[in-house]
Tab-separated table of N, CA and C in Angstrom:
chain	number	residue	atom	x	y	z
A	30	UNK	N	2.237	-37.688	2.199
A	30	UNK	CA	1.308	-36.825	1.520
A	30	UNK	C	0.411	-36.055	2.445
A	31	UNK	N	-0.015	-36.659	3.553
A	31	UNK	CA	-0.930	-35.925	4.534
A	31	UNK	C	-0.188	-34.748	5.093
A	32	UNK	N	1.124	-34.878	5.376
A	32	UNK	CA	1.936	-33.762	5.849
A	32	UNK	C	1.947	-32.591	4.831
A	33	UNK	N	2.180	-32.957	3.535
A	33	UNK	CA	2.125	-31.927	2.542
A	33	UNK	C	0.823	-31.238	2.403
A	34	UNK	N	-0.231	-31.951	2.465
A	34	UNK	CA	-1.590	-31.335	2.460
A	34	UNK	C	-1.838	-30.396	3.696
A	35	UNK	N	-1.383	-30.898	4.809
A	35	UNK	CA	-1.511	-30.101	6.029
A	35	UNK	C	-0.701	-28.811	5.891
A	36	UNK	N	0.490	-28.861	5.401
A	36	UNK	CA	1.364	-27.724	5.188
A	36	UNK	C	0.738	-26.727	4.201
A	37	UNK	N	0.123	-27.282	3.118
A	37	UNK	CA	-0.433	-26.424	2.082
A	37	UNK	C	-1.629	-25.619	2.742
A	38	UNK	N	-2.480	-26.291	3.412
A	38	UNK	CA	-3.605	-25.657	3.969
A	38	UNK	C	-3.304	-24.678	5.146
A	39	UNK	N	-2.274	-25.056	5.880
A	39	UNK	CA	-1.820	-24.142	6.930
A	39	UNK	C	-1.305	-22.815	6.346
A	40	UNK	N	-0.752	-22.878	5.199
A	40	UNK	CA	-0.030	-21.705	4.685
A	40	UNK	C	-0.972	-20.870	3.673
A	41	UNK	N	-2.216	-21.338	3.429
A	41	UNK	CA	-3.046	-20.580	2.573
A	41	UNK	C	-3.274	-19.134	3.122
A	42	UNK	N	-3.561	-19.036	4.384
A	42	UNK	CA	-3.743	-17.689	4.974
A	42	UNK	C	-2.547	-16.829	4.833
A	43	UNK	N	-1.415	-17.303	5.037
A	43	UNK	CA	-0.159	-16.640	4.821
A	43	UNK	C	0.053	-16.281	3.300
A	44	UNK	N	-0.253	-17.172	2.452
A	44	UNK	CA	-0.086	-16.869	0.927
A	44	UNK	C	-1.116	-15.773	0.571
A	45	UNK	N	-2.207	-15.868	1.107
A	45	UNK	CA	-3.216	-14.826	0.738
A	45	UNK	C	-2.779	-13.451	1.280
A	46	UNK	N	-2.333	-13.444	2.548
A	46	UNK	CA	-1.853	-12.237	3.147
A	46	UNK	C	-0.756	-11.612	2.339
A	47	UNK	N	0.227	-12.398	1.873
A	47	UNK	CA	1.311	-11.925	1.141
A	47	UNK	C	0.896	-11.370	-0.204
A	48	UNK	N	-0.048	-12.031	-0.840
A	48	UNK	CA	-0.550	-11.601	-2.110
A	48	UNK	C	-1.274	-10.252	-2.051
A	49	UNK	N	-2.121	-10.085	-0.991
A	49	UNK	CA	-2.797	-8.829	-0.751
A	49	UNK	C	-1.815	-7.747	-0.440
A	50	UNK	N	-0.804	-8.041	0.350
A	50	UNK	CA	0.211	-7.088	0.720
A	50	UNK	C	0.983	-6.629	-0.544
A	51	UNK	N	1.327	-7.448	-1.436
A	51	UNK	CA	2.087	-7.100	-2.648
A	51	UNK	C	1.162	-6.253	-3.583
A	52	UNK	N	-0.172	-6.638	-3.665
A	52	UNK	CA	-1.029	-5.823	-4.480
A	52	UNK	C	-1.119	-4.365	-3.883
A	53	UNK	N	-1.409	-4.335	-2.574
A	53	UNK	CA	-1.534	-2.953	-1.855
A	53	UNK	C	-0.332	-2.184	-2.120
A	54	UNK	N	0.945	-2.712	-1.925
A	54	UNK	CA	2.141	-1.992	-2.033
A	54	UNK	C	2.288	-1.416	-3.487
A	55	UNK	N	2.000	-2.217	-4.527
A	55	UNK	CA	2.197	-1.796	-5.847
A	55	UNK	C	1.115	-0.780	-6.169
A	56	UNK	N	-0.125	-1.033	-5.754
A	56	UNK	CA	-1.236	-0.060	-6.119
A	56	UNK	C	-0.955	1.284	-5.476
A	57	UNK	N	-0.597	1.297	-4.184
A	57	UNK	CA	-0.308	2.526	-3.453
A	57	UNK	C	0.817	3.317	-4.192
A	58	UNK	N	1.917	2.590	-4.531
A	58	UNK	CA	3.031	3.244	-5.073
A	58	UNK	C	2.620	3.864	-6.449
A	59	UNK	N	1.914	3.137	-7.270
A	59	UNK	CA	1.551	3.491	-8.612
A	59	UNK	C	0.585	4.680	-8.494
A	60	UNK	N	-0.373	4.744	-7.630
A	60	UNK	CA	-1.374	5.815	-7.647
A	60	UNK	C	-0.774	7.040	-7.021
A	61	UNK	N	0.217	6.868	-6.052
A	61	UNK	CA	0.807	8.058	-5.513
A	61	UNK	C	1.802	8.625	-6.618
A	62	UNK	N	2.497	7.852	-7.346
A	62	UNK	CA	3.318	8.351	-8.401
A	62	UNK	C	2.453	9.088	-9.422
A	63	UNK	N	1.316	8.536	-9.760
A	63	UNK	CA	0.394	9.130	-10.686
A	63	UNK	C	-0.086	10.573	-10.228
A	64	UNK	N	-0.144	10.702	-8.970
A	64	UNK	CA	-0.665	11.928	-8.383
A	64	UNK	C	0.463	12.774	-7.711
A	65	UNK	N	1.747	12.515	-8.158
A	65	UNK	CA	2.957	13.239	-7.685
A	65	UNK	C	3.069	13.254	-6.164
A	66	UNK	N	2.683	12.160	-5.511
A	66	UNK	CA	2.868	11.968	-4.135
A	66	UNK	C	1.780	12.649	-3.315
A	67	UNK	N	0.763	13.189	-3.875
A	67	UNK	CA	-0.276	13.937	-3.163
A	67	UNK	C	-1.279	12.844	-2.610
A	68	UNK	N	-1.201	12.771	-1.322
A	68	UNK	CA	-2.010	11.670	-0.631
A	68	UNK	C	-3.485	11.919	-0.850
A	69	UNK	N	-3.927	13.179	-0.662
A	69	UNK	CA	-5.338	13.517	-0.767
A	69	UNK	C	-5.920	13.192	-2.150
A	70	UNK	N	-5.193	13.595	-3.196
A	70	UNK	CA	-5.643	13.353	-4.532
A	70	UNK	C	-5.626	11.830	-4.824
A	71	UNK	N	-4.607	11.129	-4.437
A	71	UNK	CA	-4.478	9.708	-4.681
A	71	UNK	C	-5.608	8.957	-3.949
A	72	UNK	N	-5.890	9.373	-2.697
A	72	UNK	CA	-6.935	8.699	-1.930
A	72	UNK	C	-8.268	8.854	-2.668
A	73	UNK	N	-8.483	10.048	-3.073
A	73	UNK	CA	-9.803	10.386	-3.910
A	73	UNK	C	-9.881	9.544	-5.231
A	74	UNK	N	-8.716	9.444	-5.893
A	74	UNK	CA	-8.712	8.595	-7.089
A	74	UNK	C	-8.924	7.111	-6.813
A	75	UNK	N	-8.465	6.725	-5.694
A	75	UNK	CA	-8.579	5.310	-5.335
A	75	UNK	C	-9.955	5.012	-4.691
A	76	UNK	N	-10.662	6.055	-4.407
A	76	UNK	CA	-11.957	5.776	-3.765
A	76	UNK	C	-11.923	5.376	-2.291
A	77	UNK	N	-10.845	5.814	-1.694
A	77	UNK	CA	-10.579	5.501	-0.275
A	77	UNK	C	-10.716	6.776	0.599
A	78	UNK	N	-11.083	6.579	1.869
A	78	UNK	CA	-11.019	7.618	2.773
A	78	UNK	C	-9.551	8.033	2.944
A	79	UNK	N	-9.274	9.399	3.100
A	79	UNK	CA	-7.987	9.942	3.209
A	79	UNK	C	-7.201	9.321	4.312
A	80	UNK	N	-7.756	9.195	5.471
A	80	UNK	CA	-7.102	8.701	6.677
A	80	UNK	C	-6.765	7.214	6.436
A	81	UNK	N	-7.688	6.476	5.874
A	81	UNK	CA	-7.477	5.023	5.652
A	81	UNK	C	-6.301	4.893	4.627
A	82	UNK	N	-6.407	5.701	3.534
A	82	UNK	CA	-5.359	5.640	2.583
A	82	UNK	C	-4.035	6.031	3.136
A	83	UNK	N	-4.038	7.077	4.075
A	83	UNK	CA	-2.734	7.451	4.671
A	83	UNK	C	-2.108	6.326	5.514
A	84	UNK	N	-2.983	5.527	6.158
A	84	UNK	CA	-2.492	4.433	6.898
A	84	UNK	C	-1.789	3.393	5.993
A	85	UNK	N	-2.337	3.130	4.851
A	85	UNK	CA	-1.718	2.301	3.863
A	85	UNK	C	-0.391	2.897	3.377
A	86	UNK	N	-0.370	4.140	3.157
A	86	UNK	CA	0.802	4.786	2.719
A	86	UNK	C	1.933	4.606	3.773
A	87	UNK	N	1.600	4.798	5.031
A	87	UNK	CA	2.594	4.618	6.117
A	87	UNK	C	3.062	3.206	6.169
A	88	UNK	N	2.182	2.268	6.012
A	88	UNK	CA	2.514	0.828	6.012
A	88	UNK	C	3.486	0.448	4.899
A	89	UNK	N	3.430	1.161	3.781
A	89	UNK	CA	4.281	0.862	2.626
A	89	UNK	C	5.156	2.132	2.283
A	90	UNK	N	5.582	2.847	3.206
A	90	UNK	CA	6.342	4.042	2.953
A	90	UNK	C	7.678	4.000	2.254
A	91	UNK	N	8.083	2.676	2.098
A	91	UNK	CA	9.262	2.442	1.312
A	91	UNK	C	8.952	2.350	-0.173
A	92	UNK	N	7.988	3.006	-0.653
A	92	UNK	CA	7.610	3.056	-2.090
A	92	UNK	C	8.682	3.480	-2.988
A	93	UNK	N	8.629	3.278	-4.207
A	93	UNK	CA	9.712	3.563	-5.210
A	93	UNK	C	9.919	4.990	-5.518
A	94	UNK	N	8.895	5.802	-5.554
A	94	UNK	CA	9.023	7.253	-5.908
A	94	UNK	C	9.936	8.018	-5.018
A	95	UNK	N	10.874	8.735	-5.522
A	95	UNK	CA	11.853	9.523	-4.757
A	95	UNK	C	11.220	10.639	-4.043
A	96	UNK	N	10.076	11.120	-4.485
A	96	UNK	CA	9.484	12.282	-3.811
A	96	UNK	C	8.584	11.891	-2.647
A	97	UNK	N	8.529	10.607	-2.407
A	97	UNK	CA	7.695	10.183	-1.281
A	97	UNK	C	8.332	10.108	0.075
A	98	UNK	N	8.660	11.289	0.654
A	98	UNK	CA	9.196	11.381	1.955
A	98	UNK	C	8.194	11.944	2.857
A	99	UNK	N	7.375	11.008	3.429
A	99	UNK	CA	6.190	11.400	4.207
A	99	UNK	C	6.429	12.052	5.562
A	100	UNK	N	7.641	11.809	6.111
A	100	UNK	CA	7.958	12.343	7.368
A	100	UNK	C	8.319	13.899	7.344
A	101	UNK	N	8.673	14.433	6.200
A	101	UNK	CA	9.083	15.749	6.036
A	101	UNK	C	8.225	16.685	5.264
A	102	UNK	N	7.435	16.106	4.303
A	102	UNK	CA	6.632	16.826	3.476
A	102	UNK	C	5.133	16.642	3.711
A	103	UNK	N	4.414	17.743	4.015
A	103	UNK	CA	2.932	17.644	4.223
A	103	UNK	C	2.254	17.643	2.906
A	104	UNK	N	0.933	17.171	2.958
A	104	UNK	CA	0.050	17.167	1.841
A	104	UNK	C	-0.054	18.584	1.199
A	105	UNK	N	-0.187	19.577	2.027
A	105	UNK	CA	-0.343	20.989	1.547
A	105	UNK	C	0.925	21.369	0.770
A	106	UNK	N	2.071	20.977	1.298
A	106	UNK	CA	3.351	21.361	0.606
A	106	UNK	C	3.410	20.614	-0.745
A	107	UNK	N	2.965	19.399	-0.823
A	107	UNK	CA	2.939	18.688	-2.085
A	107	UNK	C	2.013	19.315	-3.018
A	108	UNK	N	0.904	19.802	-2.598
A	108	UNK	CA	-0.066	20.380	-3.502
A	108	UNK	C	0.507	21.672	-4.095
A	109	UNK	N	1.413	22.444	-3.410
A	109	UNK	CA	1.972	23.616	-3.957
A	109	UNK	C	3.093	23.211	-5.011
A	110	UNK	N	3.674	22.098	-4.831
A	110	UNK	CA	4.734	21.762	-5.736
A	110	UNK	C	4.133	21.173	-7.066
A	111	UNK	N	2.912	20.607	-6.934
A	111	UNK	CA	2.224	20.057	-8.145
A	111	UNK	C	1.653	21.267	-8.985
A	112	UNK	N	1.184	22.297	-8.287
A	112	UNK	CA	0.453	23.395	-9.030
A	112	UNK	C	1.424	24.327	-9.694
């Protein structure tokens, strides 16, 4: 039983990290989809600094929306496709 308790408490940090990561990934994907992939608009809606939000986008760039190809499309190009 002591080994099980030790294992549980050792993995709390990892479980928390994984939960936060899953939340961030889903949130970033959803808000980007809502704003048609426009990072600036999504960051503003999320109440995040655009650079900080951009870092999260890069971290989870395997998001579900097909228009999210961040290596080839700039923010300004996305804005013209939305308008």
